Coordinates of C-alpha atoms in Angstrom, one line a residue:
X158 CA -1.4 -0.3 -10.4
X159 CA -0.6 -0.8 -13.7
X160 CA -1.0 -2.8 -17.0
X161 CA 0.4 -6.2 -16.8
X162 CA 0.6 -5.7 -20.6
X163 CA 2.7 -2.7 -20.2
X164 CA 5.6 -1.1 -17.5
X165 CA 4.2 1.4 -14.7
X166 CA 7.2 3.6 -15.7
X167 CA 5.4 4.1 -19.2
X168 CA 2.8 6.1 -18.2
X169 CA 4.7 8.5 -15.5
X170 CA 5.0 12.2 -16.8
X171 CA 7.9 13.9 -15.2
X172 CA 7.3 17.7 -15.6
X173 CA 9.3 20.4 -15.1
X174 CA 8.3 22.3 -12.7
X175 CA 9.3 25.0 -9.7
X176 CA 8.6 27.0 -6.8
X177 CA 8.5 30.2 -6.3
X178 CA 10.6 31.0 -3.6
X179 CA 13.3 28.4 -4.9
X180 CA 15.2 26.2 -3.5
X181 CA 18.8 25.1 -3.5
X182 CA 20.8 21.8 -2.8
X183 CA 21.9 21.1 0.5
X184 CA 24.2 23.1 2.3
X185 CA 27.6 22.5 1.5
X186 CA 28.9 20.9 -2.4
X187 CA 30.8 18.4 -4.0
X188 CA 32.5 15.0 -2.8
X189 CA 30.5 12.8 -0.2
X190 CA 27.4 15.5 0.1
X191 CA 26.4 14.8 -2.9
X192 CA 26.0 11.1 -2.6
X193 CA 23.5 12.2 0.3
X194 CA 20.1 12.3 -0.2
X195 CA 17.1 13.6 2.0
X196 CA 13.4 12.7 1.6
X197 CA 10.5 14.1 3.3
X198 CA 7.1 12.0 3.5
X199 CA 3.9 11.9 5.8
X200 CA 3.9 8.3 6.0
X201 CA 5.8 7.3 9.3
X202 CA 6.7 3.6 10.0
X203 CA 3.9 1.7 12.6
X204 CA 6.9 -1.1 13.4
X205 CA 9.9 -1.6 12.4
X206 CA 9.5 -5.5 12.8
X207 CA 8.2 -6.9 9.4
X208 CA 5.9 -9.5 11.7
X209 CA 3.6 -6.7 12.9
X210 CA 2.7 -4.3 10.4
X211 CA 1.2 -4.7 7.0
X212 CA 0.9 -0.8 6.2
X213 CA 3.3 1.7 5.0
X214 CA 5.5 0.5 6.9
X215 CA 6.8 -1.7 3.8
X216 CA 8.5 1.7 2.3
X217 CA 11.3 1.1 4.7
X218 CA 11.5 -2.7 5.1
X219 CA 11.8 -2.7 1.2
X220 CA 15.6 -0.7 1.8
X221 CA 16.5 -2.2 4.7
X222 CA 15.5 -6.3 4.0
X223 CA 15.6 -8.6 1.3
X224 CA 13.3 -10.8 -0.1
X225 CA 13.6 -13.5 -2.3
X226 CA 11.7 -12.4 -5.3
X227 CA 11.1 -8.6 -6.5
X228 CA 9.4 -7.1 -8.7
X229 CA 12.0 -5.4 -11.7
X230 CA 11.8 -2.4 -13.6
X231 CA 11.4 -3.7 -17.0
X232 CA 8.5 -5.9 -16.1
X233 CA 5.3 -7.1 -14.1
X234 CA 7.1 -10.8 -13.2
X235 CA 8.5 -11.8 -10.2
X236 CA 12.7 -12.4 -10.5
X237 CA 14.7 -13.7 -7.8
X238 CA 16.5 -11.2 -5.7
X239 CA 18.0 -13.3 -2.3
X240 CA 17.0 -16.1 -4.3
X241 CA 19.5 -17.2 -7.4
X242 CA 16.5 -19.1 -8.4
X243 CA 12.6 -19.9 -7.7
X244 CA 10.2 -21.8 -9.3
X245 CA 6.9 -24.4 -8.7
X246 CA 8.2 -28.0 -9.0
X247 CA 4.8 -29.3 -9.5
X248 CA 1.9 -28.4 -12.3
X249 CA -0.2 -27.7 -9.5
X250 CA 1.3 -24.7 -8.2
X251 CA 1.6 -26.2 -4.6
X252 CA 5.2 -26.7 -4.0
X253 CA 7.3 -23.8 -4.6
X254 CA 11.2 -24.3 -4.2
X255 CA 14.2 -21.7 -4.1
X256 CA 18.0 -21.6 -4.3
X257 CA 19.4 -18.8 -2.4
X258 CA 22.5 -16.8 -3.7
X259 CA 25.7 -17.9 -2.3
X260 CA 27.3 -15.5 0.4
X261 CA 24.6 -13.5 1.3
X262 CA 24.5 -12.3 5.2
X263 CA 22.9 -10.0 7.4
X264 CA 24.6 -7.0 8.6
X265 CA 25.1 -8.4 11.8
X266 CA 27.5 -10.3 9.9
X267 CA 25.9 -13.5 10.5
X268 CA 25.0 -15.6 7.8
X269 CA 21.4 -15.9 5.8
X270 CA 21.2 -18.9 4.9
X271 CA 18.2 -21.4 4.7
X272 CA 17.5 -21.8 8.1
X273 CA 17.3 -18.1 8.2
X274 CA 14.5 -18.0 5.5
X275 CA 12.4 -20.3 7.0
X276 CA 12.9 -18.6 10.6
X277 CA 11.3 -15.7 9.0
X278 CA 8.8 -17.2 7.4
X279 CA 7.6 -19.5 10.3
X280 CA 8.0 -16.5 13.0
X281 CA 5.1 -14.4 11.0
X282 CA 2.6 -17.0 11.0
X283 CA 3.6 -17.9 15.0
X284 CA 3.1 -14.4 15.9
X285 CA 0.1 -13.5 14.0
X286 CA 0.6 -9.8 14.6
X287 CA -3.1 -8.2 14.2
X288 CA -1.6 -5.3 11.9
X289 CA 0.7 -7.9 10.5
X290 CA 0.8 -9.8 7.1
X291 CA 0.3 -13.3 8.7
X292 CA -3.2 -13.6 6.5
X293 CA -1.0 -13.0 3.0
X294 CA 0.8 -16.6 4.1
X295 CA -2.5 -18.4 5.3
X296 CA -1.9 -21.0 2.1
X297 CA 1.2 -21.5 3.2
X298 CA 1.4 -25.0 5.1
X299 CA 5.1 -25.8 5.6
X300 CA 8.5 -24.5 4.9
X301 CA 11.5 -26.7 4.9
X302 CA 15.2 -25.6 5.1
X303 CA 17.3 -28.3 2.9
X304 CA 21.0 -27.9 3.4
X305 CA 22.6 -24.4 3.7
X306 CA 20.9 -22.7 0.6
X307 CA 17.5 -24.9 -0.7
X308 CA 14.0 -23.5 0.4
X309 CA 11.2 -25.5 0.2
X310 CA 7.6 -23.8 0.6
X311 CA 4.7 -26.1 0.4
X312 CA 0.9 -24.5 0.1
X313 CA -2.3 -26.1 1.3
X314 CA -4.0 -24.9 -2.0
X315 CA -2.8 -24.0 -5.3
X316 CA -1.3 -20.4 -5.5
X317 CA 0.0 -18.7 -8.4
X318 CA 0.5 -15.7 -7.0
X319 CA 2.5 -17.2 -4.3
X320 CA 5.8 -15.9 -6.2
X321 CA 4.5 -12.3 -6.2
X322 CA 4.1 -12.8 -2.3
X323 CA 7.9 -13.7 -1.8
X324 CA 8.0 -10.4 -3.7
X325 CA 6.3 -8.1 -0.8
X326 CA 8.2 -7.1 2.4
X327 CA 5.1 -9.2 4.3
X328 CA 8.2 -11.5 3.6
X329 CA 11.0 -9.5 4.6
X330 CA 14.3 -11.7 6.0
X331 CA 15.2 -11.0 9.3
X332 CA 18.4 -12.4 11.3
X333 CA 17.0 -15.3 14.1
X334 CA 19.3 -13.8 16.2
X335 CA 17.7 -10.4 16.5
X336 CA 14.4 -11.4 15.9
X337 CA 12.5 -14.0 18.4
X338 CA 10.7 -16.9 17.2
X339 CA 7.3 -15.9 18.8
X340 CA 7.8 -12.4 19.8
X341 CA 8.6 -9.2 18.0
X342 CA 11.7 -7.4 17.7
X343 CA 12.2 -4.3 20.7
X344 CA 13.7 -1.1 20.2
X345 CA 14.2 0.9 17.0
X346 CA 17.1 -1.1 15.3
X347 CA 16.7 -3.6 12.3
X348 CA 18.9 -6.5 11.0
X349 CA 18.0 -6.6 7.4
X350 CA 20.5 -7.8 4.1
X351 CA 18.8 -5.1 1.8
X352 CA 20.9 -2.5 -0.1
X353 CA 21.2 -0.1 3.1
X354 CA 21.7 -0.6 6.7
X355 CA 19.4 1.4 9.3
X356 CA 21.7 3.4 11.5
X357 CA 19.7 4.6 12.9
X358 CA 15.6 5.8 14.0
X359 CA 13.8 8.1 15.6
X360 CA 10.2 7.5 15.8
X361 CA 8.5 10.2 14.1
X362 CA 11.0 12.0 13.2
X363 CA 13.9 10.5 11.0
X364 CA 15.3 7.2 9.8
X365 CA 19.0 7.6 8.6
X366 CA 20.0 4.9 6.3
X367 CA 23.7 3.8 4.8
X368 CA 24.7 2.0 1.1
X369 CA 25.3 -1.2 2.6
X370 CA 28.4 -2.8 0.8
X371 CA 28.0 -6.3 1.8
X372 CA 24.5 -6.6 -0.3
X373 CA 24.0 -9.1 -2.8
X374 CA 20.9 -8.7 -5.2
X375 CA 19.4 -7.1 -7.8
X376 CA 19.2 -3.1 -7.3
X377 CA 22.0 -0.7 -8.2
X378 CA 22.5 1.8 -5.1
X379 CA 23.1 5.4 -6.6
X380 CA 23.8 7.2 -3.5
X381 CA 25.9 6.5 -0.1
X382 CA 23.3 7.4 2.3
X383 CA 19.4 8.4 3.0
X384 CA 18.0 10.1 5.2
X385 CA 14.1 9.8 5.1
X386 CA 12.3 12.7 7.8
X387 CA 8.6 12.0 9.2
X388 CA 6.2 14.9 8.8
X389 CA 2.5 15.3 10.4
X390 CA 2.2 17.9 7.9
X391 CA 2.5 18.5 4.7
X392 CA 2.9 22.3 4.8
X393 CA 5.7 21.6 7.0
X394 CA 7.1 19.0 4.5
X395 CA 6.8 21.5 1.4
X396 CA 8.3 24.2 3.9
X397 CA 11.9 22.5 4.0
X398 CA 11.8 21.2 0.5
X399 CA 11.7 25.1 -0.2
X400 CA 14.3 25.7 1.8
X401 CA 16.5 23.2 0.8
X402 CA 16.3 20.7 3.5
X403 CA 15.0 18.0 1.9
X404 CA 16.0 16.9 -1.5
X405 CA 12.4 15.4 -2.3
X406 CA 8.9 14.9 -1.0
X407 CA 7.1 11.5 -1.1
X408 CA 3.7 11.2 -0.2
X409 CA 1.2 13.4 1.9
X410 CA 0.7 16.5 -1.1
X411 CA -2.6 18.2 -0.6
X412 CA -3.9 18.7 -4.1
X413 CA -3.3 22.5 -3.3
X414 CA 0.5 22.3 -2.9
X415 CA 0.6 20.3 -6.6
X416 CA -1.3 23.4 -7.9
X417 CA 1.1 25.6 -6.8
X418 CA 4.2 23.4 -8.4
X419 CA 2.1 23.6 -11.5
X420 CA 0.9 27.1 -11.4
X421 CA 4.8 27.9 -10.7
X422 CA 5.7 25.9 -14.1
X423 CA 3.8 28.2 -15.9
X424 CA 5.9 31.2 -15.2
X425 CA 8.6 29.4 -15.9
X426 CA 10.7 28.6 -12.7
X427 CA 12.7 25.4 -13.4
X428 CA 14.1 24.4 -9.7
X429 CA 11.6 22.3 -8.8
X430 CA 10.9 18.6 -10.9
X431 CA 7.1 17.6 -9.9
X432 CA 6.7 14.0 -11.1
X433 CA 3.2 12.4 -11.7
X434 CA 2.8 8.3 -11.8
X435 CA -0.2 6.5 -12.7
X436 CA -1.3 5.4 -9.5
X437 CA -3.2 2.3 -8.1
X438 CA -3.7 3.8 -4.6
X439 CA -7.1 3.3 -3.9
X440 CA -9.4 4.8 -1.0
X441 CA -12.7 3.3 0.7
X442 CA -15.0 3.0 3.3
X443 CA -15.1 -0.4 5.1
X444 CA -18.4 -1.0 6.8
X445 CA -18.3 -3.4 10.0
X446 CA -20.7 -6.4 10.2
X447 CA -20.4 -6.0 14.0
X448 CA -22.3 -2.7 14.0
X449 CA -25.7 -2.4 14.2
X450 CA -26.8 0.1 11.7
X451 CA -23.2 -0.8 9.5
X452 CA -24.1 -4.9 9.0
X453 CA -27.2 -3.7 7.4
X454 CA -27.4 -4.5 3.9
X455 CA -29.9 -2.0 3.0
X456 CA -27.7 1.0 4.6
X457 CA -24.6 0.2 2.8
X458 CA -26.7 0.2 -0.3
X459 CA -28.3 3.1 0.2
X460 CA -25.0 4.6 0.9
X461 CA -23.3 3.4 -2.0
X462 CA -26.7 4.8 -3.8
X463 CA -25.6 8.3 -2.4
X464 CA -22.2 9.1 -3.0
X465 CA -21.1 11.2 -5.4
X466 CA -17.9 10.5 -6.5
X467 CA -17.1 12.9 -9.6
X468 CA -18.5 15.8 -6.9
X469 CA -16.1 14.4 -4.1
X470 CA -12.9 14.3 -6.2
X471 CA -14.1 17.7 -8.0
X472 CA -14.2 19.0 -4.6
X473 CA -11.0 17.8 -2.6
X474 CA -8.9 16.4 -5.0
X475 CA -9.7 18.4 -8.4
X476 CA -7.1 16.7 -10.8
X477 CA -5.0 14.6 -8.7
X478 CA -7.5 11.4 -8.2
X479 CA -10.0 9.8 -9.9
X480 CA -13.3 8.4 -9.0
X481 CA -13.1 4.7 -8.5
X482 CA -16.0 2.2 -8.9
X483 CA -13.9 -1.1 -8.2
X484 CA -11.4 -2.2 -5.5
X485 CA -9.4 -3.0 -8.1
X486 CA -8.1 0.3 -9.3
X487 CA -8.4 1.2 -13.3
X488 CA -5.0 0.2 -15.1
X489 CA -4.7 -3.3 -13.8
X490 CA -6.4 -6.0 -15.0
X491 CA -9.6 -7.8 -14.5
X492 CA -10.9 -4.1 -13.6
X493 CA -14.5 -3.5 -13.9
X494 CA -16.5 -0.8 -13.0
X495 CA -19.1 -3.1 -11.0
X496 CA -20.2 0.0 -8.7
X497 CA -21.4 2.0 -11.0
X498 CA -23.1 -0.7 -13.4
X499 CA -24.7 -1.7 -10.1
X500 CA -26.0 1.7 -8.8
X501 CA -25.6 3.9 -11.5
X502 CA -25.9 7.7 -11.1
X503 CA -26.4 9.3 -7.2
X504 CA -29.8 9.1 -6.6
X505 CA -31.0 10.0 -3.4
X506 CA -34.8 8.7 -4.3
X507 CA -33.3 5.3 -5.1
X508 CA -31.6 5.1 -1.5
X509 CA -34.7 6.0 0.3
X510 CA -36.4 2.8 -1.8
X511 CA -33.9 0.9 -0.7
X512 CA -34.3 1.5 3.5
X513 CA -37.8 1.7 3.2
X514 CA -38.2 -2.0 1.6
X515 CA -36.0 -2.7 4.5
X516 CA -38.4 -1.4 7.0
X517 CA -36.3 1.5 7.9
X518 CA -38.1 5.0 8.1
X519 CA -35.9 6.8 10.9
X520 CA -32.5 8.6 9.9
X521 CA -29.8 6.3 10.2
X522 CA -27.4 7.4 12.5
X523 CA -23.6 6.3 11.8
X524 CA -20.2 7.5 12.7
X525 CA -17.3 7.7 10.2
X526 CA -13.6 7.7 11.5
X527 CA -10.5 8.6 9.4
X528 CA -6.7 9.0 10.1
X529 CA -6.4 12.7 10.6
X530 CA -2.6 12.2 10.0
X531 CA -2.2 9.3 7.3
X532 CA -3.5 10.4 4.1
X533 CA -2.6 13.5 4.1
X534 CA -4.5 17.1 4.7
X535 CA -7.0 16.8 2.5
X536 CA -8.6 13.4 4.3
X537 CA -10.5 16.2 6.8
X538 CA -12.6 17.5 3.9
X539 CA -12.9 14.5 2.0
X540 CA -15.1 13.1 5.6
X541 CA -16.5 16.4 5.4
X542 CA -17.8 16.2 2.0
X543 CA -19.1 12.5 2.4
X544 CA -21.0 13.9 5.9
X545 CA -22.6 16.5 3.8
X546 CA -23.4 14.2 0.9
X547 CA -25.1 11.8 3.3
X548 CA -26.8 14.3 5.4
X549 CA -28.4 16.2 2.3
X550 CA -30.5 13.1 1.3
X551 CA -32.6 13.6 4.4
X552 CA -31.9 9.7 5.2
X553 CA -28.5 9.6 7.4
X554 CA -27.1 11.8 10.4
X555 CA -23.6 11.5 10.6
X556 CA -20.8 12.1 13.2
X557 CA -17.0 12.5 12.3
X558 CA -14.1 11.5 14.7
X559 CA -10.4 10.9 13.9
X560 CA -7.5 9.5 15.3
X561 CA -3.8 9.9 14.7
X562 CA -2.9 6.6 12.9
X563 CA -1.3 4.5 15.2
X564 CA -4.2 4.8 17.5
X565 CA -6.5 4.5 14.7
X566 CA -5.2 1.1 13.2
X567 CA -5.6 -0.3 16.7
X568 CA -8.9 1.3 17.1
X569 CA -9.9 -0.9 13.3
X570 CA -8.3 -3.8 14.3
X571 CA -10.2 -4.2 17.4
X572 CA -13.7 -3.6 15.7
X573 CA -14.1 -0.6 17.1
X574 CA -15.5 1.6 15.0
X575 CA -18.9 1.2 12.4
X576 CA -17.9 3.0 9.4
X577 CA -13.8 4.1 8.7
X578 CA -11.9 5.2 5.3
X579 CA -8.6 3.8 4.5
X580 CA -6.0 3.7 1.9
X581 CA -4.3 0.8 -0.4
X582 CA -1.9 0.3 -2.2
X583 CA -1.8 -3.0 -4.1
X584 CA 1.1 -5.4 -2.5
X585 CA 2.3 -6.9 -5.8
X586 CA 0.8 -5.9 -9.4
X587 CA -2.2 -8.4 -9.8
X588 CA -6.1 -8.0 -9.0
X589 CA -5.4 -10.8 -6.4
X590 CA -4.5 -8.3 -3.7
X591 CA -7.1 -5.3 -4.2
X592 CA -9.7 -8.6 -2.9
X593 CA -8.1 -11.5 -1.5
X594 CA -7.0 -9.3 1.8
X595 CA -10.5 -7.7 2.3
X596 CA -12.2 -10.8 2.4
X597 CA -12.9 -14.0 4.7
X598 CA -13.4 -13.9 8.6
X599 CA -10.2 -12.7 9.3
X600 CA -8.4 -10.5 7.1
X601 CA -6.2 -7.1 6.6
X602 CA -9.3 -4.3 8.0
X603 CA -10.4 -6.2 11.0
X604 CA -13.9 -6.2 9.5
X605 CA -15.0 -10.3 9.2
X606 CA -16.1 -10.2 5.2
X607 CA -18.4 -13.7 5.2
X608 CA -18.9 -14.0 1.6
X609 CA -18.2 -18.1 1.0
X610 CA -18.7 -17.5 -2.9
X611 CA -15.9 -15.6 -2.6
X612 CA -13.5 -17.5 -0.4
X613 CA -13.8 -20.4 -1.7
X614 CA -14.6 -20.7 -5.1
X615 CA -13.9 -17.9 -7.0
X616 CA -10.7 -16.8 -5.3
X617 CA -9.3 -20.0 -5.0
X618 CA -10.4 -21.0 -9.3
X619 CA -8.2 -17.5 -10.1
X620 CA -5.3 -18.8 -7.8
X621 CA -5.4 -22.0 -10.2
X622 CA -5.1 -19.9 -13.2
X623 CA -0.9 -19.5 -14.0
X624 CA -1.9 -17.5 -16.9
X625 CA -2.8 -14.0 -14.6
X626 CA -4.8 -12.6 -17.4
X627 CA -7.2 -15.4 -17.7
X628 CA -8.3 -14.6 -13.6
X629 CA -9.9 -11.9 -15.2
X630 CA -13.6 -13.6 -15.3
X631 CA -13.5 -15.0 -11.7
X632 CA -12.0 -11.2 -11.0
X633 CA -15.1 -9.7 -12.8
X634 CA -17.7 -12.1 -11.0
X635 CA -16.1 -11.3 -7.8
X636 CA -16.1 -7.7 -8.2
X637 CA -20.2 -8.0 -9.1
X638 CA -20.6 -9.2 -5.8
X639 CA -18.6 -6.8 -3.5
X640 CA -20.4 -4.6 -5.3
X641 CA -23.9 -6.2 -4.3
X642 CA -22.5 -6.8 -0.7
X643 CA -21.1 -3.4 -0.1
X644 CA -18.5 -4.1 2.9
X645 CA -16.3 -1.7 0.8
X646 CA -17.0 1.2 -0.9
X647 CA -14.5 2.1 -3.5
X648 CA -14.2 6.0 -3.6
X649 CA -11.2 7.1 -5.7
X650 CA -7.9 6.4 -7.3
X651 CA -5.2 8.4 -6.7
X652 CA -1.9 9.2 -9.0
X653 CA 1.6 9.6 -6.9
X654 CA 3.0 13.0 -6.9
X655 CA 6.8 13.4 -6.2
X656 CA 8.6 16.8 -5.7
X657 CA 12.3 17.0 -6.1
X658 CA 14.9 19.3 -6.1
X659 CA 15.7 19.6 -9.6
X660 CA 19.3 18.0 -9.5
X661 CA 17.4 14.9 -8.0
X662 CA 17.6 12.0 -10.7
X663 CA 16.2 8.5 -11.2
X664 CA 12.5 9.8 -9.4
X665 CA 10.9 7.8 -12.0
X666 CA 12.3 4.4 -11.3
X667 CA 12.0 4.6 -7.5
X668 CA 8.6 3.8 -7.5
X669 CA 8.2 0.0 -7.7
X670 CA 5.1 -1.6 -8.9
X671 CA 3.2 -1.0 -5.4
X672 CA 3.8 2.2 -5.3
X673 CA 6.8 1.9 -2.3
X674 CA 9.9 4.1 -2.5
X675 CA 13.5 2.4 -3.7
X676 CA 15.7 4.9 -2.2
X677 CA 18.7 3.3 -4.0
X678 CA 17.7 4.8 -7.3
X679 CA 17.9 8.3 -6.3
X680 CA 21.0 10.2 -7.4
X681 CA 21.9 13.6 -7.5
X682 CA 23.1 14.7 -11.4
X683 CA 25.8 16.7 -10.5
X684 CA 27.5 13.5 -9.1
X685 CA 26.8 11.2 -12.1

């Protein structure tokens, strides 16, 4: 994600950049239009109930609830946001108390108040959503409400991360009323306390939100509205940004369609901004114990011996990712490059070694899936290439299928399928969270991980450690294994591309440290 050392915002480059066609500001001028803003992105909320999804789902809980900490612009620490102030009252890091701001209230105009946190809190854990976050609070033991505005969250083990978790909309506050205590919230309405209201949703389509004037926190809200539209395509996506209506694209550019911003740069066409972020998006294969061929050790070895990363990113990506040899993605640290030191260079001779000390002298015969509508158009070639890859060693036969995503997350989440890619982006900036929710027999993929060296020592020793930076050993050793174990095979990194409209300002502070959208940031010039 980024260097704890240093600010994510450091190392974006905003370039210049435009299309060829053009493209204008939205119809009309001047006054209320231009504290309107329109954003076009392929990734489309799964819920809109914080309890039941754990995906990118978080880009709109993080506009429309609060939390209690967040992570700032000028730094890698958590600060309080709902909260006036947080902190551990023991040396243990076990008891972790927080004072919420006075006034604060949802926009039902009922009151959130401490009963309200803890309502949120406890509701996560009671529904224990399958695509829900309910495994990033499995330390969390008890949570007590004292008086109207005192939070008090007790752990079963010591967790200094636990402050960057409040930070993460897994802990989003949601109004009792409107949201059961065991059951998630119907319809497509939400009762937040963030900086905008939803108004309202269509599912797939649009979510229109509005500057919402009774919130109390932390972010400065540039514009009046935003309306975000849902694309299955990107061409369609870079189609209206042309034609002026959208104001800015976020997520889902095939590497092709940043070509042509950058190709149109060079002849000098200013109308469009294209800005590039260091990204910690990372994208793997997760291989399910509960397959035959997949819970083989030797396979996933053999596999990992195969892949060629450089020629896969060459291939589908060309200059917009980066071959990745770590869950944890380059830039954030206690990264290693454990994959490669483990494997070294593709070699097919190596991988046959490996199944044939195995005892395995057929082809193997494994099925990858992917999200056909998640990550993007390029996610069809990037299968492709790893099917031709694998199938040119002589050792594997291998069958593609895809899934919209909704269908596809179930279809993980139930163990269905023996091989699958997905994406990640880090929930708070820390090595903790490119591991922790991989791992264990339940966790975020649906894919038991049993690794008990792991879970319960090295994990829990870097949970110990305040000091973030010093987790970087028990990071290191831990990376070693997964590497050995190969339940997830790191393929690349990707940086976030954002095309605006080139009166769009504050792109490069919208991107917080896990990569999600803060709408309130965006402005357009001519208003400011």
């Amino acid at each position: 994600m980024f260097d704890r050392n240093g600010l994510p915002r450091a190392a974006a480059t905003i370039l210049s950049l435009a299309l060829v066609s053009g493209c204008g500001s939205l119809p009309g001028g001047g006054g209320d239009e231009e504290r309107k803003i329109v954003v076009g992105t392929t990734s489309e909320p799964s819920s809109l109930d914080p309890a039941a999804a754990w995906d990118g789902s978080w880009e709109l809980y993080r506009n429309i609830f609060q939390t209690l900490m967040t992570i700032p612009n000028s730094g890698a620490t958590p600060e309080p946001e709902a909260a006036k102030e947080c902190g551990f009252t023991d040396s243990a890091s076990r008891v972790y108390r927080c004072v919420l701001r006075k006034g604060l209230k949802f926009s039902s105009g009922r009151p959130l108040d401490a009963q309200a946190v803890k309502h949120s809190f406890d509701r996560v854990t009671a529904i224990d959503s399958p695509s829900g976050p309910a495994a990033l609070l499995a330390n969390l033991r008890q949570v007590e409400a004292k008086g109207s505005r005192v939070v008090v969250f007790r752990l079963e083990k010591p967790d200094a991360t636990f402050p960057y978790i409040l930070s993460t909309p897994a802990t989003s506050l949601v109004d009792p009323e409107d949201y059961p205590d065991a059951t998630l919230h119907p319809g497509n309405t939400a009762t937040g306390s963030g900086p905008y209201e939803l108004t309202s949703y269509e599912p797939g389509e649009r979510a229109v939100l509005t500057r919402n004037d009774d919130y109390k926190g932390t972010a400065k809200i540039r514009n009046d509205t935003v309306t975000i539209r849902y694309y299955k395509r990107s061409t369609q996506m870079v189609s209206d940004l042309k034609a002026g209506r959208t104001d800015l694209t976020y997520r889902g550019l095939t590497p092709e369609e940043i070509m042509e911003f950058q190709d149109a740069a060079t002849e000098g066409d200013t109308s469009i901004d294209l800005s590039e972020i260091t990204g910690s998006e990372v994208h793997y294969l997760v291989f399910n114990p509960k397959d035959k061929q997949a819970a083989k050790p030797a396979v996933r070895r053999a596999i990992a011996q195969i892949v060629d990363r450089e020629k896969l990113v060459r291939k589908v990506y060309d200059r917009t990712a980066e071959p990745l040899y770590s869950m944890v993605p380059t830039g954030v640290t206690g990264h290693t490059n454990a994959f490669l030191d483990r494997y070294g260079e593709p070699d097919t001779k190596k991988a046959r070694r490996m199944l044939r000390e195995a005892g395995i002298t057929d082809k193997v015969h494994l099925t990858l899936w992917y999200a056909n509508d998640r990550y993007g158009d390029s996610a069809g070639r990037e299968f492709a290439e790893l099917k031709e890859q694998l199938e040119d060693s002589g050792l594997f036969e291998i069958t593609l299928k895809s899934r919209p995503w909704d269908a596809f997350q179930k279809g993980y989440l139930k163990g269905e399928y023996p091989v699958f890619g997905r994406g990640w982006s880090g929930d708070f900036p820390d090595a903790d969270t490119y591991i922790t929710p991989f791992v264990g027999e339940k966790n975020a993929m649906g894919a038991p991980y049993r690794n008990r060296k792991l879970t319960e020592e090295l994990l829990p020793y870097s949970r110990r450690q305040s000091d973030r930076g010093a987790a970087g050993q028990s990071f290191a050793r831990a990376q070693r294994l997964m590497a050995d174990d190969v339940q997830l095979l790191p393929l690349w990194q990707g940086n976030v591309y954002i095309a605006a409209e080139k009166d769009v300002a504050g792109v490069e502070w919208a991107i917080d440290a896990s990569m999600i959208m803060r709408m309130w940031e965006l402005y357009k010039k001519s208003n400011w």
